[in-house]
Short mmCIF file of N, CA and C in Angstrom, two decimals:
data_model
loop_
_atom_site.label_atom_id
_atom_site.label_comp_id
_atom_site.label_asym_id
_atom_site.label_seq_id
_atom_site.Cartn_x
_atom_site.Cartn_y
_atom_site.Cartn_z
N UNK A 1 0.81 -1.19 0.00
CA UNK A 1 0.00 0.00 0.00
C UNK A 1 0.86 1.26 0.00
N UNK A 2 0.18 2.35 -0.05
CA UNK A 2 0.82 3.67 -0.04
C UNK A 2 0.65 4.29 1.34
N UNK A 3 1.59 5.16 1.72
CA UNK A 3 1.48 5.88 2.97
C UNK A 3 1.79 7.36 2.76
N UNK A 4 1.20 8.19 3.61
CA UNK A 4 1.49 9.63 3.63
C UNK A 4 1.37 10.09 5.07
N UNK A 5 2.22 11.01 5.46
CA UNK A 5 2.17 11.60 6.80
C UNK A 5 1.76 13.05 6.64
N UNK A 6 0.84 13.49 7.51
CA UNK A 6 0.39 14.88 7.46
C UNK A 6 1.58 15.80 7.73
N UNK A 7 1.48 17.02 7.26
CA UNK A 7 2.59 17.97 7.39
C UNK A 7 2.90 18.33 8.83
N UNK A 8 1.91 18.20 9.72
CA UNK A 8 2.16 18.46 11.14
C UNK A 8 2.60 17.20 11.89
N UNK A 9 2.65 16.07 11.18
CA UNK A 9 3.15 14.82 11.75
C UNK A 9 2.19 14.09 12.67
N UNK A 10 0.94 14.52 12.78
CA UNK A 10 0.01 13.90 13.72
C UNK A 10 -0.84 12.78 13.14
N UNK A 11 -0.86 12.67 11.80
CA UNK A 11 -1.70 11.66 11.16
C UNK A 11 -0.94 10.92 10.07
N UNK A 12 -1.27 9.66 9.92
CA UNK A 12 -0.68 8.82 8.89
C UNK A 12 -1.82 8.22 8.08
N UNK A 13 -1.76 8.37 6.78
CA UNK A 13 -2.76 7.77 5.89
C UNK A 13 -2.14 6.55 5.24
N UNK A 14 -2.87 5.45 5.27
CA UNK A 14 -2.43 4.20 4.65
C UNK A 14 -3.46 3.82 3.59
N UNK A 15 -3.04 3.84 2.33
CA UNK A 15 -3.92 3.43 1.23
C UNK A 15 -3.64 1.99 0.86
N UNK A 16 -4.69 1.23 0.61
CA UNK A 16 -4.51 -0.18 0.28
C UNK A 16 -5.39 -0.56 -0.92
N UNK A 17 -5.05 -1.69 -1.51
CA UNK A 17 -5.80 -2.21 -2.65
C UNK A 17 -6.12 -3.67 -2.40
N UNK A 18 -7.38 -4.05 -2.66
CA UNK A 18 -7.80 -5.45 -2.62
C UNK A 18 -7.86 -5.96 -4.05
N UNK A 19 -7.14 -7.01 -4.32
CA UNK A 19 -7.15 -7.60 -5.66
C UNK A 19 -8.09 -8.79 -5.65
N UNK A 20 -8.80 -9.00 -6.75
CA UNK A 20 -9.75 -10.11 -6.85
C UNK A 20 -9.00 -11.43 -6.98
N UNK A 21 -9.69 -12.51 -6.57
CA UNK A 21 -9.14 -13.86 -6.72
C UNK A 21 -10.18 -14.70 -7.43
N UNK A 22 -9.97 -15.29 -8.54
CA UNK A 22 -8.74 -15.19 -9.32
C UNK A 22 -8.58 -13.80 -9.92
N UNK A 23 -7.36 -13.46 -10.26
CA UNK A 23 -7.12 -12.14 -10.85
C UNK A 23 -8.03 -11.89 -12.05
N UNK A 24 -8.43 -10.66 -12.19
CA UNK A 24 -9.26 -10.18 -13.29
C UNK A 24 -10.72 -10.65 -13.21
N UNK A 25 -11.12 -11.30 -12.11
CA UNK A 25 -12.52 -11.68 -11.99
C UNK A 25 -13.38 -10.47 -11.66
N UNK A 26 -12.80 -9.45 -11.05
CA UNK A 26 -13.47 -8.18 -10.82
C UNK A 26 -12.39 -7.12 -10.64
N UNK A 27 -12.76 -5.85 -10.85
CA UNK A 27 -11.74 -4.80 -10.72
C UNK A 27 -11.27 -4.66 -9.28
N UNK A 28 -10.02 -4.22 -9.09
CA UNK A 28 -9.52 -4.04 -7.72
C UNK A 28 -10.27 -2.91 -7.03
N UNK A 29 -10.39 -3.03 -5.73
CA UNK A 29 -10.98 -1.97 -4.92
C UNK A 29 -9.99 -1.63 -3.82
N UNK A 30 -10.23 -0.51 -3.16
CA UNK A 30 -9.29 -0.12 -2.12
C UNK A 30 -9.94 0.72 -1.06
N UNK A 31 -9.10 1.27 -0.23
CA UNK A 31 -9.56 2.12 0.85
C UNK A 31 -8.39 2.86 1.47
N UNK A 32 -8.71 3.71 2.42
CA UNK A 32 -7.70 4.48 3.13
C UNK A 32 -8.01 4.44 4.62
N UNK A 33 -6.99 4.18 5.41
CA UNK A 33 -7.09 4.28 6.86
C UNK A 33 -6.28 5.48 7.29
N UNK A 34 -6.82 6.29 8.19
CA UNK A 34 -6.08 7.42 8.73
C UNK A 34 -5.88 7.17 10.22
N UNK A 35 -4.61 7.14 10.61
CA UNK A 35 -4.21 6.82 11.98
C UNK A 35 -3.64 8.04 12.68
N UNK A 36 -3.88 8.13 13.97
CA UNK A 36 -3.28 9.15 14.81
C UNK A 36 -1.88 8.66 15.17
N UNK A 37 -0.85 9.41 14.82
CA UNK A 37 0.53 8.95 15.06
C UNK A 37 0.92 9.03 16.53
N UNK A 38 0.23 9.86 17.31
CA UNK A 38 0.57 10.01 18.73
C UNK A 38 -0.05 8.90 19.57
N UNK A 39 -1.29 8.50 19.25
CA UNK A 39 -1.97 7.47 20.04
C UNK A 39 -1.92 6.09 19.39
N UNK A 40 -1.64 6.05 18.08
CA UNK A 40 -1.64 4.78 17.37
C UNK A 40 -3.04 4.26 17.07
N UNK A 41 -4.03 5.10 17.23
CA UNK A 41 -5.42 4.69 17.02
C UNK A 41 -5.91 5.04 15.60
N UNK A 42 -6.75 4.17 15.09
CA UNK A 42 -7.40 4.40 13.81
C UNK A 42 -8.46 5.48 14.01
N UNK A 43 -8.35 6.58 13.25
CA UNK A 43 -9.32 7.67 13.36
C UNK A 43 -10.41 7.60 12.31
N UNK A 44 -10.05 7.10 11.13
CA UNK A 44 -10.97 7.18 10.01
C UNK A 44 -10.67 6.04 9.04
N UNK A 45 -11.72 5.48 8.46
CA UNK A 45 -11.55 4.43 7.45
C UNK A 45 -12.47 4.77 6.28
N UNK A 46 -11.87 5.08 5.14
CA UNK A 46 -12.61 5.37 3.91
C UNK A 46 -12.60 4.08 3.10
N UNK A 47 -13.77 3.47 2.93
CA UNK A 47 -13.86 2.16 2.29
C UNK A 47 -14.41 2.25 0.88
N UNK A 48 -14.23 1.15 0.17
CA UNK A 48 -14.87 0.94 -1.12
C UNK A 48 -14.60 2.05 -2.12
N UNK A 49 -13.32 2.37 -2.28
CA UNK A 49 -12.93 3.31 -3.32
C UNK A 49 -12.07 2.56 -4.32
N UNK A 50 -11.62 3.24 -5.33
CA UNK A 50 -10.80 2.60 -6.35
C UNK A 50 -9.46 2.15 -5.78
N UNK A 51 -8.75 1.41 -6.60
CA UNK A 51 -7.38 1.02 -6.28
C UNK A 51 -6.60 2.27 -5.87
N UNK A 52 -5.82 2.17 -4.81
CA UNK A 52 -5.06 3.32 -4.31
C UNK A 52 -3.61 3.20 -4.78
N UNK A 53 -3.20 4.13 -5.66
CA UNK A 53 -1.84 4.14 -6.18
C UNK A 53 -1.01 5.27 -5.61
N UNK A 54 -1.67 6.29 -5.04
CA UNK A 54 -0.94 7.43 -4.50
C UNK A 54 -1.87 8.20 -3.57
N UNK A 55 -1.31 8.76 -2.51
CA UNK A 55 -2.07 9.65 -1.65
C UNK A 55 -1.15 10.67 -1.00
N UNK A 56 -1.72 11.82 -0.67
CA UNK A 56 -0.94 12.91 -0.08
C UNK A 56 -1.88 13.85 0.67
N UNK A 57 -1.42 14.34 1.84
CA UNK A 57 -2.15 15.37 2.57
C UNK A 57 -1.84 16.73 1.96
N UNK A 58 -2.82 17.62 2.00
CA UNK A 58 -2.59 19.01 1.59
C UNK A 58 -1.67 19.67 2.62
N UNK A 59 -1.01 20.77 2.27
CA UNK A 59 -0.13 21.46 3.22
C UNK A 59 -0.86 21.91 4.50
N UNK A 60 -2.17 22.11 4.41
CA UNK A 60 -2.95 22.50 5.59
C UNK A 60 -3.53 21.30 6.32
N UNK A 61 -3.25 20.09 5.83
CA UNK A 61 -3.66 18.82 6.44
C UNK A 61 -5.16 18.57 6.44
N UNK A 62 -5.94 19.40 5.76
CA UNK A 62 -7.39 19.23 5.79
C UNK A 62 -7.94 18.43 4.61
N UNK A 63 -7.12 18.19 3.61
CA UNK A 63 -7.54 17.46 2.41
C UNK A 63 -6.56 16.32 2.16
N UNK A 64 -7.12 15.18 1.76
CA UNK A 64 -6.31 14.04 1.35
C UNK A 64 -6.63 13.77 -0.11
N UNK A 65 -5.60 13.80 -0.98
CA UNK A 65 -5.79 13.46 -2.38
C UNK A 65 -5.43 11.98 -2.54
N UNK A 66 -6.30 11.25 -3.26
CA UNK A 66 -6.10 9.82 -3.51
C UNK A 66 -6.19 9.60 -5.01
N UNK A 67 -5.16 8.98 -5.59
CA UNK A 67 -5.10 8.74 -7.04
C UNK A 67 -5.08 7.25 -7.32
N UNK A 68 -5.63 6.90 -8.48
CA UNK A 68 -5.61 5.50 -8.90
C UNK A 68 -5.20 5.40 -10.36
N UNK A 69 -4.73 4.23 -10.75
CA UNK A 69 -4.34 3.99 -12.14
C UNK A 69 -5.55 3.91 -13.05
N UNK A 70 -6.75 3.93 -12.48
CA UNK A 70 -7.98 3.93 -13.28
C UNK A 70 -8.32 5.35 -13.72
N UNK A 71 -7.35 6.27 -13.68
CA UNK A 71 -7.50 7.65 -14.11
C UNK A 71 -8.53 8.40 -13.27
N UNK A 72 -8.43 8.23 -11.95
CA UNK A 72 -9.30 8.96 -11.05
C UNK A 72 -8.46 9.61 -9.96
N UNK A 73 -8.74 10.87 -9.69
CA UNK A 73 -8.15 11.58 -8.57
C UNK A 73 -9.29 12.09 -7.72
N UNK A 74 -9.25 11.76 -6.44
CA UNK A 74 -10.33 12.14 -5.54
C UNK A 74 -9.76 12.92 -4.37
N UNK A 75 -10.50 13.95 -3.96
CA UNK A 75 -10.12 14.73 -2.79
C UNK A 75 -11.13 14.45 -1.68
N UNK A 76 -10.60 14.10 -0.51
CA UNK A 76 -11.42 13.79 0.65
C UNK A 76 -11.14 14.78 1.77
N UNK A 77 -12.19 15.10 2.53
CA UNK A 77 -12.01 15.87 3.75
C UNK A 77 -11.25 14.95 4.71
N UNK A 78 -10.06 15.34 5.14
CA UNK A 78 -9.21 14.47 5.94
C UNK A 78 -9.75 14.25 7.35
N UNK A 79 -10.67 15.08 7.82
CA UNK A 79 -11.24 14.91 9.15
C UNK A 79 -12.47 14.00 9.15
N UNK A 80 -13.25 14.06 8.06
CA UNK A 80 -14.51 13.31 8.04
C UNK A 80 -14.51 12.15 7.05
N UNK A 81 -13.62 12.16 6.06
CA UNK A 81 -13.60 11.14 5.03
C UNK A 81 -14.61 11.37 3.93
N UNK A 82 -15.27 12.51 3.93
CA UNK A 82 -16.26 12.83 2.91
C UNK A 82 -15.55 13.19 1.61
N UNK A 83 -16.03 12.59 0.52
CA UNK A 83 -15.50 12.92 -0.81
C UNK A 83 -15.95 14.33 -1.16
N UNK A 84 -14.98 15.22 -1.43
CA UNK A 84 -15.33 16.61 -1.76
C UNK A 84 -15.20 16.91 -3.24
N UNK A 85 -14.39 16.13 -3.96
CA UNK A 85 -14.24 16.37 -5.40
C UNK A 85 -13.63 15.14 -6.05
N UNK A 86 -14.03 14.86 -7.28
CA UNK A 86 -13.49 13.76 -8.06
C UNK A 86 -13.25 14.24 -9.47
N UNK A 87 -12.14 13.83 -10.06
CA UNK A 87 -11.84 14.22 -11.44
C UNK A 87 -11.14 13.08 -12.16
N UNK A 88 -11.25 13.10 -13.47
CA UNK A 88 -10.53 12.14 -14.29
C UNK A 88 -9.13 12.66 -14.50
N UNK A 89 -8.17 12.00 -13.91
CA UNK A 89 -6.76 12.33 -14.10
C UNK A 89 -5.94 11.14 -13.69
N UNK A 90 -4.64 11.24 -13.86
CA UNK A 90 -3.75 10.10 -13.71
C UNK A 90 -3.46 9.66 -12.30
N UNK A 91 -2.49 8.80 -12.19
CA UNK A 91 -2.21 8.11 -10.94
C UNK A 91 -1.26 8.87 -10.01
N UNK A 92 -1.00 10.14 -10.29
CA UNK A 92 -0.15 10.94 -9.41
C UNK A 92 -0.68 12.35 -9.33
N UNK A 93 -0.41 13.00 -8.19
CA UNK A 93 -0.81 14.39 -7.98
C UNK A 93 0.15 14.99 -6.96
N UNK A 94 0.17 16.31 -6.88
CA UNK A 94 1.00 17.00 -5.89
C UNK A 94 0.39 18.35 -5.59
N UNK A 95 0.36 18.71 -4.30
CA UNK A 95 -0.09 20.04 -3.90
C UNK A 95 1.07 21.01 -3.97
N UNK A 96 0.78 22.25 -4.39
CA UNK A 96 1.79 23.30 -4.30
C UNK A 96 2.05 23.57 -2.82
N UNK A 97 3.22 24.12 -2.47
CA UNK A 97 3.54 24.35 -1.06
C UNK A 97 2.51 25.19 -0.31
N UNK A 98 1.87 26.13 -1.00
CA UNK A 98 0.85 26.95 -0.33
C UNK A 98 -0.54 26.32 -0.42
N UNK A 99 -0.67 25.20 -1.11
CA UNK A 99 -1.93 24.48 -1.19
C UNK A 99 -2.94 25.05 -2.16
N UNK A 100 -2.58 26.08 -2.92
CA UNK A 100 -3.55 26.71 -3.83
C UNK A 100 -3.66 25.98 -5.16
N UNK A 101 -2.66 25.18 -5.51
CA UNK A 101 -2.68 24.43 -6.78
C UNK A 101 -2.55 22.94 -6.52
N UNK A 102 -3.15 22.17 -7.40
CA UNK A 102 -2.97 20.73 -7.41
C UNK A 102 -2.50 20.34 -8.80
N UNK A 103 -1.33 19.73 -8.89
CA UNK A 103 -0.82 19.24 -10.16
C UNK A 103 -1.27 17.79 -10.32
N UNK A 104 -1.80 17.47 -11.50
CA UNK A 104 -2.26 16.10 -11.76
C UNK A 104 -1.76 15.66 -13.13
N UNK A 105 -1.51 14.37 -13.25
CA UNK A 105 -1.19 13.80 -14.55
C UNK A 105 -2.50 13.71 -15.30
N UNK A 106 -2.56 14.31 -16.47
CA UNK A 106 -3.80 14.39 -17.23
C UNK A 106 -4.19 13.03 -17.80
N UNK A 107 -5.49 12.80 -17.86
CA UNK A 107 -6.00 11.58 -18.49
C UNK A 107 -6.05 11.72 -20.01
N UNK A 108 -5.90 12.95 -20.51
CA UNK A 108 -5.94 13.16 -21.95
C UNK A 108 -4.59 12.80 -22.57
N UNK A 109 -4.63 11.84 -23.46
CA UNK A 109 -3.40 11.37 -24.09
C UNK A 109 -3.03 12.26 -25.26
N UNK A 110 -1.73 12.47 -25.41
CA UNK A 110 -1.21 13.23 -26.53
C UNK A 110 -1.16 12.33 -27.76
N UNK A 111 -1.19 12.93 -28.93
CA UNK A 111 -1.02 12.12 -30.15
C UNK A 111 0.38 11.53 -30.19
N UNK A 112 1.33 12.19 -29.52
CA UNK A 112 2.69 11.66 -29.40
C UNK A 112 2.75 10.87 -28.09
N UNK A 113 2.76 9.56 -28.18
CA UNK A 113 2.69 8.68 -27.01
C UNK A 113 3.92 8.76 -26.11
N UNK A 114 4.98 9.44 -26.59
CA UNK A 114 6.18 9.56 -25.77
C UNK A 114 6.12 10.79 -24.87
N UNK A 115 5.01 11.51 -24.90
CA UNK A 115 4.83 12.68 -24.05
C UNK A 115 3.54 12.54 -23.25
N UNK A 116 3.50 13.21 -22.08
CA UNK A 116 2.30 13.24 -21.24
C UNK A 116 2.00 14.69 -20.88
N UNK A 117 0.80 14.91 -20.41
CA UNK A 117 0.37 16.25 -20.02
C UNK A 117 0.15 16.30 -18.52
N UNK A 118 0.57 17.41 -17.92
CA UNK A 118 0.32 17.68 -16.51
C UNK A 118 -0.59 18.89 -16.44
N UNK A 119 -1.67 18.79 -15.67
CA UNK A 119 -2.60 19.89 -15.50
C UNK A 119 -2.41 20.52 -14.13
N UNK A 120 -2.43 21.85 -14.08
CA UNK A 120 -2.43 22.59 -12.82
C UNK A 120 -3.86 23.03 -12.55
N UNK A 121 -4.39 22.60 -11.41
CA UNK A 121 -5.78 22.86 -11.05
C UNK A 121 -5.80 23.84 -9.88
N UNK A 122 -6.58 24.91 -10.04
CA UNK A 122 -6.77 25.88 -8.96
C UNK A 122 -7.68 25.23 -7.91
N UNK A 123 -7.22 25.15 -6.66
CA UNK A 123 -7.99 24.47 -5.61
C UNK A 123 -9.28 25.19 -5.27
N UNK A 124 -9.33 26.50 -5.39
CA UNK A 124 -10.55 27.24 -5.04
C UNK A 124 -11.68 26.97 -6.03
N UNK A 125 -11.36 26.97 -7.32
CA UNK A 125 -12.39 26.79 -8.35
C UNK A 125 -12.43 25.37 -8.91
N UNK A 126 -11.38 24.59 -8.68
CA UNK A 126 -11.19 23.25 -9.25
C UNK A 126 -11.20 23.28 -10.77
N UNK A 127 -10.73 24.37 -11.34
CA UNK A 127 -10.59 24.52 -12.79
C UNK A 127 -9.12 24.41 -13.17
N UNK A 128 -8.87 23.81 -14.33
CA UNK A 128 -7.50 23.73 -14.84
C UNK A 128 -7.06 25.12 -15.28
N UNK A 129 -5.95 25.58 -14.72
CA UNK A 129 -5.44 26.91 -15.06
C UNK A 129 -4.31 26.85 -16.07
N UNK A 130 -3.66 25.70 -16.19
CA UNK A 130 -2.55 25.56 -17.14
C UNK A 130 -2.30 24.07 -17.38
N UNK A 131 -1.95 23.75 -18.60
CA UNK A 131 -1.54 22.39 -18.95
C UNK A 131 -0.14 22.46 -19.53
N UNK A 132 0.68 21.49 -19.18
CA UNK A 132 2.08 21.47 -19.61
C UNK A 132 2.41 20.09 -20.16
N UNK A 133 3.18 20.05 -21.23
CA UNK A 133 3.54 18.80 -21.89
C UNK A 133 4.94 18.39 -21.47
N UNK A 134 5.10 17.09 -21.15
CA UNK A 134 6.41 16.58 -20.74
C UNK A 134 7.36 16.52 -21.93
N UNK A 135 8.62 16.35 -21.61
CA UNK A 135 9.64 16.19 -22.65
C UNK A 135 9.35 14.91 -23.42
N UNK A 136 9.81 14.89 -24.66
CA UNK A 136 9.63 13.70 -25.48
C UNK A 136 10.61 12.63 -25.03
N UNK A 137 10.07 11.44 -24.76
CA UNK A 137 10.90 10.34 -24.32
C UNK A 137 11.27 9.41 -25.45
N UNK A 138 12.03 8.37 -25.12
CA UNK A 138 12.44 7.39 -26.12
C UNK A 138 11.43 6.26 -26.26
N UNK A 139 10.49 6.19 -25.31
CA UNK A 139 9.46 5.15 -25.33
C UNK A 139 8.15 5.79 -24.88
N UNK A 140 7.07 5.01 -24.89
CA UNK A 140 5.80 5.54 -24.42
C UNK A 140 5.95 6.08 -23.01
N UNK A 141 5.29 7.19 -22.75
CA UNK A 141 5.44 7.90 -21.49
C UNK A 141 4.45 7.42 -20.43
N UNK A 142 4.93 7.35 -19.21
CA UNK A 142 4.09 7.11 -18.04
C UNK A 142 4.70 7.90 -16.90
N UNK A 143 4.08 9.02 -16.55
CA UNK A 143 4.65 9.86 -15.50
C UNK A 143 4.47 9.20 -14.14
N UNK A 144 5.57 9.10 -13.41
CA UNK A 144 5.58 8.38 -12.15
C UNK A 144 5.51 9.27 -10.92
N UNK A 145 5.94 10.50 -11.06
CA UNK A 145 6.04 11.34 -9.88
C UNK A 145 5.95 12.81 -10.27
N UNK A 146 5.36 13.60 -9.38
CA UNK A 146 5.27 15.05 -9.53
C UNK A 146 5.76 15.68 -8.24
N UNK A 147 6.50 16.79 -8.35
CA UNK A 147 6.98 17.48 -7.15
C UNK A 147 7.16 18.97 -7.44
N UNK A 148 6.64 19.79 -6.52
CA UNK A 148 6.85 21.24 -6.59
C UNK A 148 8.14 21.59 -5.88
N UNK A 149 8.81 22.65 -6.33
CA UNK A 149 9.94 23.21 -5.58
C UNK A 149 9.38 23.82 -4.29
N UNK A 150 10.23 24.03 -3.30
CA UNK A 150 9.77 24.57 -2.02
C UNK A 150 9.12 25.93 -2.14
N UNK A 151 9.57 26.73 -3.11
CA UNK A 151 8.96 28.06 -3.28
C UNK A 151 7.73 28.01 -4.19
N UNK A 152 7.41 26.84 -4.76
CA UNK A 152 6.23 26.68 -5.60
C UNK A 152 6.36 27.23 -7.00
N UNK A 153 7.55 27.68 -7.38
CA UNK A 153 7.74 28.30 -8.69
C UNK A 153 8.03 27.29 -9.80
N UNK A 154 8.47 26.10 -9.42
CA UNK A 154 8.77 25.08 -10.42
C UNK A 154 8.06 23.78 -10.07
N UNK A 155 7.78 22.99 -11.12
CA UNK A 155 7.17 21.69 -10.97
C UNK A 155 7.97 20.70 -11.80
N UNK A 156 8.30 19.57 -11.21
CA UNK A 156 9.04 18.52 -11.91
C UNK A 156 8.18 17.28 -12.05
N UNK A 157 8.34 16.58 -13.17
CA UNK A 157 7.66 15.31 -13.41
C UNK A 157 8.68 14.31 -13.90
N UNK A 158 8.72 13.14 -13.26
CA UNK A 158 9.62 12.08 -13.73
C UNK A 158 8.83 11.06 -14.51
N UNK A 159 9.49 10.46 -15.48
CA UNK A 159 8.87 9.52 -16.38
C UNK A 159 9.54 8.16 -16.22
N UNK A 160 8.81 7.11 -16.48
CA UNK A 160 9.37 5.76 -16.34
C UNK A 160 10.48 5.49 -17.33
N UNK A 161 10.58 6.30 -18.38
CA UNK A 161 11.67 6.10 -19.35
C UNK A 161 12.95 6.80 -18.91
N UNK A 162 12.97 7.36 -17.69
CA UNK A 162 14.18 7.94 -17.14
C UNK A 162 14.33 9.43 -17.33
N UNK A 163 13.37 10.09 -17.96
CA UNK A 163 13.50 11.52 -18.17
C UNK A 163 12.75 12.30 -17.09
N UNK A 164 13.17 13.54 -16.91
CA UNK A 164 12.52 14.46 -15.98
C UNK A 164 12.29 15.78 -16.71
N UNK A 165 11.10 16.32 -16.57
CA UNK A 165 10.79 17.63 -17.14
C UNK A 165 10.52 18.58 -15.99
N UNK A 166 11.10 19.78 -16.04
CA UNK A 166 10.89 20.81 -15.02
C UNK A 166 10.28 22.02 -15.72
N UNK A 167 9.14 22.51 -15.18
CA UNK A 167 8.44 23.66 -15.74
C UNK A 167 8.45 24.84 -14.79
N UNK A 168 8.34 26.03 -15.36
CA UNK A 168 8.03 27.23 -14.60
C UNK A 168 6.52 27.22 -14.40
N UNK A 169 6.05 27.23 -13.16
CA UNK A 169 4.63 27.12 -12.86
C UNK A 169 3.84 28.32 -13.38
N UNK A 170 4.43 29.50 -13.32
CA UNK A 170 3.73 30.72 -13.74
C UNK A 170 3.50 30.77 -15.25
N UNK A 171 4.52 30.40 -16.01
CA UNK A 171 4.43 30.51 -17.48
C UNK A 171 4.08 29.19 -18.16
N UNK A 172 4.39 28.06 -17.53
CA UNK A 172 4.22 26.77 -18.16
C UNK A 172 5.36 26.37 -19.07
N UNK A 173 6.39 27.25 -19.15
CA UNK A 173 7.55 26.95 -20.00
C UNK A 173 8.43 25.89 -19.38
N UNK A 174 9.04 25.06 -20.24
CA UNK A 174 10.00 24.06 -19.78
C UNK A 174 11.27 24.80 -19.35
N UNK A 175 11.69 24.55 -18.12
CA UNK A 175 12.91 25.16 -17.57
C UNK A 175 14.10 24.25 -17.86
N UNK A 176 13.85 22.93 -17.78
CA UNK A 176 14.95 21.99 -17.95
C UNK A 176 14.40 20.63 -18.33
N UNK A 177 15.11 19.95 -19.22
CA UNK A 177 14.88 18.55 -19.55
C UNK A 177 16.07 17.76 -19.04
N UNK A 178 15.81 16.71 -18.32
CA UNK A 178 16.90 15.89 -17.78
C UNK A 178 16.65 14.44 -18.19
N UNK A 179 17.70 13.79 -18.65
CA UNK A 179 17.66 12.36 -18.77
C UNK A 179 17.41 11.87 -20.17
N UNK A 180 17.17 10.64 -20.31
CA UNK A 180 17.47 9.60 -19.34
C UNK A 180 18.98 9.49 -19.09
N UNK A 181 19.31 9.13 -17.88
CA UNK A 181 20.72 9.05 -17.50
C UNK A 181 21.38 7.82 -18.03
#
């Protein structure tokens, strides 16, 4: 499963996936458990959601983003477990340091299969404010990770083919292409 620790260190989210037996007899399902790190007690259990491939607390610890390879990104109220928003996007996401933006791997495929799109979503309106295209790889692209710089001015995406693309968040311009090494 996946794990995430809240920014204040008081909560741990554990995402899990249940696979069908025999395989492929039904789609995988999952859930999230949120534990209090000080008491070791289970505080919240979000059940019957899609396969959990990634999760992260918002910088303010009030939202938990959960992503699946089924091209779904869901935002949950971290205190109640209530689903507050769902969108079609990829299996990774990242909050900007100030929590105002959410970067997601787009579900929209490029005509060039060696590139992927990252969407920047404004958290207040949940509207896409900018889309950025990854560097062209040597093979079909699958973005594995997204990360903002500490000042929130740059966003990096790593690809399974070994390349990394870094963008300027304000302009959407590519700042640097790295790799594959």
